[in-house]
PDB file of C-alpha atoms in Angstrom:
ATOM      1  CA  UNK A   1     147.146 -65.779  31.571  1.00 55.00           C
ATOM      2  CA  UNK A   2     149.038 -64.713  34.712  1.00 66.00           C
ATOM      3  CA  UNK A   3     146.334 -62.845  36.579  1.00 85.00           C
ATOM      4  CA  UNK A   4     143.983 -65.580  38.177  1.00 92.00           C
ATOM      5  CA  UNK A   5     141.086 -63.035  38.294  1.00 96.00           C
ATOM      6  CA  UNK A   6     141.073 -63.232  34.458  1.00 97.00           C
ATOM      7  CA  UNK A   7     139.438 -65.706  32.360  1.00 97.00           C
ATOM      8  CA  UNK A   8     138.425 -66.112  28.626  1.00 98.00           C
ATOM      9  CA  UNK A   9     135.441 -68.023  27.406  1.00 97.00           C
ATOM     10  CA  UNK A  10     133.214 -68.622  24.428  1.00 97.00           C
ATOM     11  CA  UNK A  11     129.917 -67.117  23.986  1.00 97.00           C
ATOM     12  CA  UNK A  12     127.227 -67.425  21.173  1.00 96.00           C
ATOM     13  CA  UNK A  13     124.818 -65.019  19.364  1.00 96.00           C
ATOM     14  CA  UNK A  14     122.772 -68.237  18.880  1.00 93.00           C
ATOM     15  CA  UNK A  15     122.144 -68.768  22.456  1.00 95.00           C
ATOM     16  CA  UNK A  16     119.377 -66.698  24.222  1.00 96.00           C
ATOM     17  CA  UNK A  17     121.145 -66.471  27.518  1.00 97.00           C
ATOM     18  CA  UNK A  18     124.407 -65.431  25.962  1.00 97.00           C
ATOM     19  CA  UNK A  19     122.567 -62.820  23.898  1.00 97.00           C
ATOM     20  CA  UNK A  20     120.922 -61.426  27.106  1.00 97.00           C
ATOM     21  CA  UNK A  21     124.335 -61.199  28.860  1.00 97.00           C
ATOM     22  CA  UNK A  22     125.961 -59.694  25.768  1.00 97.00           C
ATOM     23  CA  UNK A  23     123.123 -57.204  25.258  1.00 97.00           C
ATOM     24  CA  UNK A  24     123.759 -55.941  28.695  1.00 96.00           C
ATOM     25  CA  UNK A  25     127.468 -55.623  28.378  1.00 96.00           C
ATOM     26  CA  UNK A  26     127.400 -53.967  24.808  1.00 97.00           C
ATOM     27  CA  UNK A  27     124.611 -51.551  25.526  1.00 96.00           C
ATOM     28  CA  UNK A  28     126.612 -50.220  28.422  1.00 95.00           C
ATOM     29  CA  UNK A  29     129.803 -50.081  26.487  1.00 96.00           C
ATOM     30  CA  UNK A  30     128.061 -48.444  23.431  1.00 96.00           C
ATOM     31  CA  UNK A  31     126.331 -45.799  25.384  1.00 94.00           C
ATOM     32  CA  UNK A  32     128.727 -43.354  23.570  1.00 92.00           C
ATOM     33  CA  UNK A  33     127.828 -43.185  19.846  1.00 94.00           C
ATOM     34  CA  UNK A  34     131.440 -42.556  19.015  1.00 92.00           C
ATOM     35  CA  UNK A  35     132.479 -45.886  20.493  1.00 93.00           C
ATOM     36  CA  UNK A  36     129.878 -47.730  18.611  1.00 93.00           C
ATOM     37  CA  UNK A  37     130.923 -46.039  15.400  1.00 92.00           C
ATOM     38  CA  UNK A  38     134.418 -47.077  15.854  1.00 91.00           C
ATOM     39  CA  UNK A  39     133.655 -50.692  16.498  1.00 93.00           C
ATOM     40  CA  UNK A  40     130.875 -51.038  14.042  1.00 92.00           C
ATOM     41  CA  UNK A  41     130.629 -48.170  11.599  1.00 91.00           C
ATOM     42  CA  UNK A  42     127.527 -49.434   9.872  1.00 89.00           C
ATOM     43  CA  UNK A  43     125.581 -49.576  13.191  1.00 92.00           C
ATOM     44  CA  UNK A  44     123.373 -46.594  13.939  1.00 92.00           C
ATOM     45  CA  UNK A  45     123.035 -45.222  17.593  1.00 93.00           C
ATOM     46  CA  UNK A  46     121.196 -46.238  19.751  1.00 95.00           C
ATOM     47  CA  UNK A  47     122.686 -49.853  19.986  1.00 96.00           C
ATOM     48  CA  UNK A  48     120.281 -52.524  18.964  1.00 95.00           C
ATOM     49  CA  UNK A  49     121.398 -56.178  19.656  1.00 95.00           C
ATOM     50  CA  UNK A  50     119.295 -57.603  16.754  1.00 95.00           C
ATOM     51  CA  UNK A  51     120.837 -55.300  14.168  1.00 95.00           C
ATOM     52  CA  UNK A  52     124.284 -56.073  15.595  1.00 95.00           C
ATOM     53  CA  UNK A  53     123.579 -59.815  15.077  1.00 95.00           C
ATOM     54  CA  UNK A  54     121.925 -59.542  11.675  1.00 94.00           C
ATOM     55  CA  UNK A  55     125.029 -57.402  10.281  1.00 92.00           C
ATOM     56  CA  UNK A  56     127.884 -59.599  11.569  1.00 92.00           C
ATOM     57  CA  UNK A  57     126.679 -62.859  12.985  1.00 92.00           C
ATOM     58  CA  UNK A  58     124.790 -64.677  10.247  1.00 77.00           C
ATOM     59  CA  UNK A  59     127.621 -66.755   9.201  1.00 76.00           C
ATOM     60  CA  UNK A  60     129.504 -69.178  11.570  1.00 85.00           C
ATOM     61  CA  UNK A  61     131.638 -66.997  13.770  1.00 94.00           C
ATOM     62  CA  UNK A  62     133.482 -67.219  17.093  1.00 96.00           C
ATOM     63  CA  UNK A  63     133.023 -64.889  19.917  1.00 98.00           C
ATOM     64  CA  UNK A  64     135.255 -64.701  22.969  1.00 98.00           C
ATOM     65  CA  UNK A  65     134.799 -62.747  26.150  1.00 98.00           C
ATOM     66  CA  UNK A  66     137.368 -61.664  28.671  1.00 98.00           C
ATOM     67  CA  UNK A  67     136.237 -61.683  32.339  1.00 98.00           C
ATOM     68  CA  UNK A  68     137.670 -60.085  35.277  1.00 97.00           C
ATOM     69  CA  UNK A  69     136.350 -61.538  38.674  1.00 96.00           C
ATOM     70  CA  UNK A  70     133.611 -63.035  36.428  1.00 95.00           C
ATOM     71  CA  UNK A  71     132.529 -59.723  34.909  1.00 96.00           C
ATOM     72  CA  UNK A  72     132.722 -59.250  31.183  1.00 98.00           C
ATOM     73  CA  UNK A  73     135.241 -56.605  30.240  1.00 98.00           C
ATOM     74  CA  UNK A  74     136.140 -57.557  26.714  1.00 98.00           C
ATOM     75  CA  UNK A  75     134.627 -58.929  23.517  1.00 98.00           C
ATOM     76  CA  UNK A  76     136.333 -60.220  20.130  1.00 98.00           C
ATOM     77  CA  UNK A  77     134.677 -62.110  17.264  1.00 98.00           C
ATOM     78  CA  UNK A  78     136.478 -63.837  14.328  1.00 97.00           C
ATOM     79  CA  UNK A  79     135.407 -65.835  11.346  1.00 96.00           C
ATOM     80  CA  UNK A  80     137.685 -68.308   9.575  1.00 96.00           C
ATOM     81  CA  UNK A  81     137.752 -69.602   6.031  1.00 95.00           C
ATOM     82  CA  UNK A  82     139.432 -72.975   5.578  1.00 93.00           C
ATOM     83  CA  UNK A  83     139.465 -72.560   1.684  1.00 95.00           C
ATOM     84  CA  UNK A  84     141.422 -69.370   1.721  1.00 96.00           C
ATOM     85  CA  UNK A  85     143.236 -70.224   5.003  1.00 96.00           C
ATOM     86  CA  UNK A  86     142.374 -66.810   6.413  1.00 97.00           C
ATOM     87  CA  UNK A  87     140.602 -65.356   9.388  1.00 98.00           C
ATOM     88  CA  UNK A  88     138.885 -62.107   9.873  1.00 97.00           C
ATOM     89  CA  UNK A  89     138.903 -60.415  13.345  1.00 97.00           C
ATOM     90  CA  UNK A  90     136.005 -58.007  14.267  1.00 95.00           C
ATOM     91  CA  UNK A  91     134.299 -56.383  17.058  1.00 96.00           C
ATOM     92  CA  UNK A  92     137.355 -56.083  19.462  1.00 97.00           C
ATOM     93  CA  UNK A  93     136.126 -53.853  22.221  1.00 96.00           C
ATOM     94  CA  UNK A  94     137.266 -53.539  25.856  1.00 97.00           C
ATOM     95  CA  UNK A  95     135.005 -51.869  28.542  1.00 97.00           C
ATOM     96  CA  UNK A  96     136.060 -48.177  28.343  1.00 95.00           C
ATOM     97  CA  UNK A  97     136.782 -48.328  32.026  1.00 95.00           C
ATOM     98  CA  UNK A  98     139.279 -51.158  31.666  1.00 97.00           C
ATOM     99  CA  UNK A  99     141.200 -49.774  28.463  1.00 95.00           C
ATOM    100  CA  UNK A 100     144.880 -49.276  28.335  1.00 94.00           C
ATOM    101  CA  UNK A 101     145.570 -52.221  30.790  1.00 96.00           C
ATOM    102  CA  UNK A 102     146.711 -54.825  28.235  1.00 96.00           C
ATOM    103  CA  UNK A 103     143.407 -56.660  27.926  1.00 98.00           C
ATOM    104  CA  UNK A 104     143.102 -56.090  24.239  1.00 97.00           C
ATOM    105  CA  UNK A 105     146.406 -57.794  23.617  1.00 97.00           C
ATOM    106  CA  UNK A 106     145.304 -60.718  25.957  1.00 97.00           C
ATOM    107  CA  UNK A 107     142.042 -61.150  23.825  1.00 97.00           C
ATOM    108  CA  UNK A 108     143.698 -60.912  20.487  1.00 97.00           C
ATOM    109  CA  UNK A 109     146.529 -63.189  21.414  1.00 97.00           C
ATOM    110  CA  UNK A 110     144.015 -65.828  22.596  1.00 97.00           C
ATOM    111  CA  UNK A 111     141.889 -65.482  19.470  1.00 97.00           C
ATOM    112  CA  UNK A 112     145.187 -65.770  17.393  1.00 97.00           C
ATOM    113  CA  UNK A 113     146.005 -69.100  19.312  1.00 96.00           C
ATOM    114  CA  UNK A 114     142.735 -70.457  18.356  1.00 96.00           C
ATOM    115  CA  UNK A 115     142.903 -69.380  14.788  1.00 97.00           C
ATOM    116  CA  UNK A 116     146.465 -70.865  14.401  1.00 96.00           C
ATOM    117  CA  UNK A 117     145.116 -74.263  15.686  1.00 95.00           C
ATOM    118  CA  UNK A 118     142.859 -74.256  12.696  1.00 93.00           C
ATOM    119  CA  UNK A 119     145.705 -74.197  10.219  1.00 93.00           C
ATOM    120  CA  UNK A 120     144.961 -70.691   9.152  1.00 96.00           C
ATOM    121  CA  UNK A 121     147.838 -68.670   7.626  1.00 96.00           C
ATOM    122  CA  UNK A 122     146.483 -65.075   7.680  1.00 97.00           C
ATOM    123  CA  UNK A 123     144.441 -62.864   9.765  1.00 98.00           C
ATOM    124  CA  UNK A 124     142.647 -59.879   8.403  1.00 97.00           C
ATOM    125  CA  UNK A 125     141.198 -56.889  10.171  1.00 96.00           C
ATOM    126  CA  UNK A 126     139.525 -53.498   9.156  1.00 94.00           C
ATOM    127  CA  UNK A 127     140.147 -50.391  10.994  1.00 94.00           C
ATOM    128  CA  UNK A 128     138.566 -46.922  10.431  1.00 93.00           C
ATOM    129  CA  UNK A 129     141.058 -44.366   9.288  1.00 90.00           C
ATOM    130  CA  UNK A 130     140.337 -42.019  11.927  1.00 90.00           C
ATOM    131  CA  UNK A 131     140.845 -44.627  14.696  1.00 92.00           C
ATOM    132  CA  UNK A 132     144.428 -44.019  15.215  1.00 92.00           C
ATOM    133  CA  UNK A 133     144.406 -45.999  18.706  1.00 93.00           C
ATOM    134  CA  UNK A 134     143.194 -49.020  17.105  1.00 94.00           C
ATOM    135  CA  UNK A 135     145.613 -48.822  14.120  1.00 95.00           C
ATOM    136  CA  UNK A 136     148.549 -48.344  16.516  1.00 96.00           C
ATOM    137  CA  UNK A 137     147.346 -51.332  18.615  1.00 97.00           C
ATOM    138  CA  UNK A 138     147.208 -53.568  15.633  1.00 97.00           C
ATOM    139  CA  UNK A 139     150.589 -52.571  14.375  1.00 97.00           C
ATOM    140  CA  UNK A 140     151.999 -53.145  17.907  1.00 97.00           C
ATOM    141  CA  UNK A 141     150.546 -56.682  17.656  1.00 97.00           C
ATOM    142  CA  UNK A 142     152.103 -57.527  14.263  1.00 97.00           C
ATOM    143  CA  UNK A 143     149.571 -56.365  11.747  1.00 98.00           C
ATOM    144  CA  UNK A 144     150.503 -54.294   8.711  1.00 97.00           C
ATOM    145  CA  UNK A 145     148.604 -52.065   6.538  1.00 95.00           C
ATOM    146  CA  UNK A 146     147.953 -53.355   2.980  1.00 91.00           C
ATOM    147  CA  UNK A 147     145.250 -51.093   1.657  1.00 83.00           C
ATOM    148  CA  UNK A 148     143.468 -47.897   2.371  1.00 81.00           C
ATOM    149  CA  UNK A 149     139.885 -47.955   1.027  1.00 77.00           C
ATOM    150  CA  UNK A 150     138.050 -45.065  -0.409  1.00 76.00           C
ATOM    151  CA  UNK A 151     135.186 -45.767   2.360  1.00 78.00           C
ATOM    152  CA  UNK A 152     137.743 -44.729   5.043  1.00 81.00           C
ATOM    153  CA  UNK A 153     138.721 -48.208   6.207  1.00 90.00           C
ATOM    154  CA  UNK A 154     142.238 -49.375   6.616  1.00 94.00           C
ATOM    155  CA  UNK A 155     142.701 -53.129   5.720  1.00 95.00           C
ATOM    156  CA  UNK A 156     145.400 -54.709   7.825  1.00 97.00           C
ATOM    157  CA  UNK A 157     146.698 -58.233   7.937  1.00 97.00           C
ATOM    158  CA  UNK A 158     149.076 -60.650   9.790  1.00 98.00           C
ATOM    159  CA  UNK A 159     150.883 -63.616   8.508  1.00 97.00           C
ATOM    160  CA  UNK A 160     150.832 -66.387  11.028  1.00 94.00           C
ATOM    161  CA  UNK A 161     153.819 -68.596  11.744  1.00 83.00           C
ATOM    162  CA  UNK A 162     153.268 -72.193  10.925  1.00 69.00           C
TER     163      UNK A 162
END
């Protein structure tokens, strides 16, 4: 990272202090129900941290946050499967005030570095059909569409170089 004001660190939905911090950030970011729907379509408004954790964080996952001047401005989570040599990225969100500044690319790139170190060969991601901005973002970052589901999700993947 070239901007010395930026840092990326791990957080855990299993640590009470991390949950408290993440609750504050996510509740603020998801004050708009449309944003919550785009990031996690199965969640209902208003945002509830325990529902968020129960739906997505019961299995081992990795969560990274991007900080600008020690304030969290981005969040990404991923799970890896050593048997299938694949990873699934989910819940990539940048503070709405900080969007369109390249921060999403920094987070996904950093997550991809960590995933590659685990000898993973493919990354998968789901995007809502009507979230054109996200679809364009992932295509720009090397993901390709491999399936449009009837539920309104686009399944995308990226093959990692060894």
